[in-house]
PDB file of C-alpha atoms in Angstrom:
ATOM      1  CA  MET A   1     133.944 104.960  47.755  1.00  0.00           C
ATOM      2  CA  LYS A   2     133.815 107.305  44.728  1.00  0.00           C
ATOM      3  CA  LYS A   3     132.155 104.590  42.627  1.00  0.00           C
ATOM      4  CA  ARG A   4     129.466 104.166  45.245  1.00  0.00           C
ATOM      5  CA  LEU A   5     128.860 107.917  45.432  1.00  0.00           C
ATOM      6  CA  MET A   6     128.142 107.864  41.683  1.00  0.00           C
ATOM      7  CA  LEU A   7     125.103 105.672  42.483  1.00  0.00           C
ATOM      8  CA  LEU A   8     123.439 108.708  44.062  1.00  0.00           C
ATOM      9  CA  ILE A   9     123.230 110.738  40.845  1.00  0.00           C
ATOM     10  CA  LEU A  10     120.236 109.003  39.201  1.00  0.00           C
ATOM     11  CA  PRO A  11     117.971 108.940  42.293  1.00  0.00           C
ATOM     12  CA  ILE A  12     118.708 112.638  42.877  1.00  0.00           C
ATOM     13  CA  ILE A  13     117.745 113.372  39.262  1.00  0.00           C
ATOM     14  CA  ALA A  14     114.565 111.305  39.745  1.00  0.00           C
ATOM     15  CA  ILE A  15     113.613 113.268  42.883  1.00  0.00           C
ATOM     16  CA  ILE A  16     114.184 116.558  41.063  1.00  0.00           C
ATOM     17  CA  LEU A  17     111.971 115.371  38.189  1.00  0.00           C
ATOM     18  CA  GLU A  18     109.310 114.117  40.619  1.00  0.00           C
ATOM     19  CA  SER A  19     109.243 117.544  42.261  1.00  0.00           C
ATOM     20  CA  LEU A  20     108.298 119.263  39.000  1.00  0.00           C
ATOM     21  CA  PRO A  21     104.651 120.338  38.804  1.00  0.00           C
ATOM     22  CA  ASN A  22     103.920 118.484  35.542  1.00  0.00           C
ATOM     23  CA  GLY A  23     104.761 114.907  36.486  1.00  0.00           C
ATOM     24  CA  VAL A  24     101.273 113.467  36.979  1.00  0.00           C
ATOM     25  CA  VAL A  25      98.233 114.135  34.836  1.00  0.00           C
ATOM     26  CA  LEU A  26      94.601 113.858  35.933  1.00  0.00           C
ATOM     27  CA  ASN A  27      91.746 114.067  33.431  1.00  0.00           C
ATOM     28  CA  PHE A  28      88.664 115.884  34.742  1.00  0.00           C
ATOM     29  CA  SER A  29      85.323 115.972  32.957  1.00  0.00           C
ATOM     30  CA  VAL A  30      83.945 119.404  32.105  1.00  0.00           C
ATOM     31  CA  ALA A  31      80.872 120.751  30.324  1.00  0.00           C
ATOM     32  CA  GLY A  32      78.526 117.895  31.142  1.00  0.00           C
ATOM     33  CA  GLY A  33      80.974 115.143  30.267  1.00  0.00           C
ATOM     34  CA  THR A  34      81.550 116.084  26.642  1.00  0.00           C
ATOM     35  CA  ALA A  35      85.110 117.304  27.158  1.00  0.00           C
ATOM     36  CA  THR A  36      87.999 116.632  29.499  1.00  0.00           C
ATOM     37  CA  LYS A  37      90.459 118.983  31.138  1.00  0.00           C
ATOM     38  CA  LYS A  38      94.007 117.831  31.908  1.00  0.00           C
ATOM     39  CA  VAL A  39      95.448 119.052  35.177  1.00  0.00           C
ATOM     40  CA  TYR A  40      99.085 118.409  36.098  1.00  0.00           C
ATOM     41  CA  PHE A  41     100.528 117.753  39.562  1.00  0.00           C
ATOM     42  CA  SER A  42     103.808 116.886  41.235  1.00  0.00           C
ATOM     43  CA  TYR A  43     104.526 113.313  42.306  1.00  0.00           C
ATOM     44  CA  PHE A  44     104.624 114.512  45.914  1.00  0.00           C
ATOM     45  CA  ASP A  45     101.171 116.143  45.700  1.00  0.00           C
ATOM     46  CA  THR A  46      98.383 114.283  47.491  1.00  0.00           C
ATOM     47  CA  THR A  47      95.651 115.345  45.046  1.00  0.00           C
ATOM     48  CA  PRO A  48      96.257 112.438  42.613  1.00  0.00           C
ATOM     49  CA  TYR A  49      96.331 110.085  45.605  1.00  0.00           C
ATOM     50  CA  GLY A  50      92.911 111.410  46.631  1.00  0.00           C
ATOM     51  CA  TYR A  51      91.606 110.707  43.123  1.00  0.00           C
ATOM     52  CA  ALA A  52      92.709 107.032  43.322  1.00  0.00           C
ATOM     53  CA  SER A  53      95.997 107.465  41.476  1.00  0.00           C
ATOM     54  CA  PHE A  54      98.138 105.838  44.157  1.00  0.00           C
ATOM     55  CA  SER A  55     101.288 105.082  42.212  1.00  0.00           C
ATOM     56  CA  PRO A  56     102.840 108.603  41.876  1.00  0.00           C
ATOM     57  CA  LEU A  57     102.990 109.323  45.608  1.00  0.00           C
ATOM     58  CA  LEU A  58     104.163 105.808  46.425  1.00  0.00           C
ATOM     59  CA  THR A  59     106.772 106.078  43.666  1.00  0.00           C
ATOM     60  CA  ALA A  60     108.070 109.351  45.120  1.00  0.00           C
ATOM     61  CA  VAL A  61     108.259 107.937  48.650  1.00  0.00           C
ATOM     62  CA  LEU A  62     110.088 104.835  47.409  1.00  0.00           C
ATOM     63  CA  THR A  63     112.533 107.001  45.467  1.00  0.00           C
ATOM     64  CA  CYS A  64     113.357 108.913  48.662  1.00  0.00           C
ATOM     65  CA  LEU A  65     113.738 105.647  50.578  1.00  0.00           C
ATOM     66  CA  ILE A  66     116.032 104.230  47.886  1.00  0.00           C
ATOM     67  CA  LEU A  67     118.144 107.389  47.980  1.00  0.00           C
ATOM     68  CA  LEU A  68     118.427 107.129  51.766  1.00  0.00           C
ATOM     69  CA  LEU A  69     119.464 103.470  51.555  1.00  0.00           C
ATOM     70  CA  LEU A  70     122.006 104.279  48.842  1.00  0.00           C
ATOM     71  CA  ILE A  71     123.520 107.000  51.041  1.00  0.00           C
ATOM     72  CA  ILE A  72     123.836 104.471  53.860  1.00  0.00           C
ATOM     73  CA  TYR A  73     125.295 101.926  51.408  1.00  0.00           C
ATOM     74  CA  CYS A  74     127.949 104.443  50.334  1.00  0.00           C
ATOM     75  CA  PHE A  75     129.345 104.532  53.843  1.00  0.00           C
ATOM     76  CA  ILE A  76     128.562 100.990  55.027  1.00  0.00           C
ATOM     77  CA  ASN A  77     129.366  98.365  52.413  1.00  0.00           C
ATOM     78  CA  LYS A  78     126.785  95.619  53.111  1.00  0.00           C
ATOM     79  CA  ARG A  79     125.607  93.138  50.495  1.00  0.00           C
ATOM     80  CA  SER A  80     122.284  92.651  52.304  1.00  0.00           C
ATOM     81  CA  LEU A  81     121.579  96.372  52.009  1.00  0.00           C
ATOM     82  CA  LEU A  82     122.269  96.199  48.283  1.00  0.00           C
ATOM     83  CA  SER A  83     119.787  93.322  47.971  1.00  0.00           C
ATOM     84  CA  ALA A  84     117.105  95.383  49.716  1.00  0.00           C
ATOM     85  CA  ILE A  85     117.810  98.281  47.359  1.00  0.00           C
ATOM     86  CA  LYS A  86     117.398  95.979  44.338  1.00  0.00           C
ATOM     87  CA  ILE A  87     114.029  94.748  45.607  1.00  0.00           C
ATOM     88  CA  LEU A  88     112.790  98.291  46.292  1.00  0.00           C
ATOM     89  CA  LEU A  89     113.959  99.415  42.847  1.00  0.00           C
ATOM     90  CA  ASN A  90     111.961  96.647  41.182  1.00  0.00           C
ATOM     91  CA  ILE A  91     108.835  97.557  43.179  1.00  0.00           C
ATOM     92  CA  ARG A  92     109.364 101.212  42.344  1.00  0.00           C
ATOM     93  CA  ILE A  93     109.705 100.505  38.620  1.00  0.00           C
ATOM     94  CA  ALA A  94     106.471  98.475  38.692  1.00  0.00           C
ATOM     95  CA  LEU A  95     104.651 101.335  40.452  1.00  0.00           C
ATOM     96  CA  SER A  96     106.058 103.837  37.996  1.00  0.00           C
ATOM     97  CA  LEU A  97     104.763 101.789  35.077  1.00  0.00           C
ATOM     98  CA  CYS A  98     101.275 101.746  36.644  1.00  0.00           C
ATOM     99  CA  LYS A  99     100.855 105.329  35.475  1.00  0.00           C
ATOM    100  CA  LEU A 100     100.253 104.026  31.957  1.00  0.00           C
ATOM    101  CA  ILE A 101      96.657 103.477  33.033  1.00  0.00           C
ATOM    102  CA  PHE A 102      96.080 107.094  34.074  1.00  0.00           C
ATOM    103  CA  GLY A 103      98.198 108.929  31.542  1.00  0.00           C
ATOM    104  CA  LEU A 104     101.911 109.223  31.076  1.00  0.00           C
ATOM    105  CA  THR A 105     103.853 112.475  30.840  1.00  0.00           C
ATOM    106  CA  THR A 106     107.351 113.127  29.567  1.00  0.00           C
ATOM    107  CA  VAL A 107     108.491 113.721  33.132  1.00  0.00           C
ATOM    108  CA  GLY A 108     107.004 110.341  34.069  1.00  0.00           C
ATOM    109  CA  ILE A 109     108.909 108.674  31.240  1.00  0.00           C
ATOM    110  CA  PHE A 110     112.212 110.183  32.368  1.00  0.00           C
ATOM    111  CA  VAL A 111     111.564 109.264  36.013  1.00  0.00           C
ATOM    112  CA  THR A 112     110.930 105.663  34.981  1.00  0.00           C
ATOM    113  CA  LEU A 113     114.002 105.591  32.742  1.00  0.00           C
ATOM    114  CA  THR A 114     116.251 106.917  35.509  1.00  0.00           C
ATOM    115  CA  MET A 115     115.177 104.169  37.861  1.00  0.00           C
ATOM    116  CA  ILE A 116     115.505 101.480  35.179  1.00  0.00           C
ATOM    117  CA  ALA A 117     119.054 102.715  34.535  1.00  0.00           C
ATOM    118  CA  GLU A 118     119.743 102.682  38.287  1.00  0.00           C
ATOM    119  CA  ALA A 119     118.447  99.111  38.560  1.00  0.00           C
ATOM    120  CA  VAL A 120     120.706  97.991  35.710  1.00  0.00           C
ATOM    121  CA  ILE A 121     123.731  99.700  37.251  1.00  0.00           C
ATOM    122  CA  ILE A 122     123.092  98.213  40.701  1.00  0.00           C
ATOM    123  CA  HIS A 123     122.511  94.778  39.188  1.00  0.00           C
ATOM    124  CA  PHE A 124     126.038  94.744  37.790  1.00  0.00           C
ATOM    125  CA  ILE A 125     127.835  95.946  40.933  1.00  0.00           C
ATOM    126  CA  LYS A 126     130.554  93.515  41.962  1.00  0.00           C
ATOM    127  CA  GLU A 127     132.124  94.190  45.329  1.00  0.00           C
TER     128      GLU A 127
END
């Protein structure tokens, strides 16, 4: 049980990082298109989603879903639930890497690294 509770640490760290206001960057054109202004948002903010940057919000929602499934897995030991978590982690990592197109921040790098570490840890669980 204690080993399974340790699985919750990295998704909680990822949610804390996603809540920070400098996780997503949007580049806006100013002064007739000769310069750009960088504006930072949280992963949970809908502004980047409205500007066609879908991956941050979807990444944040998937992180919350993964955390919920891991909490359930801590109390109910089902292999099928672990398989679903692995699939969602892979989708979440792919969405997190999509931010390379729009601009990557240090918070974005750490969010991606936490979920890659979580995927590696869950891959090697033997129960």
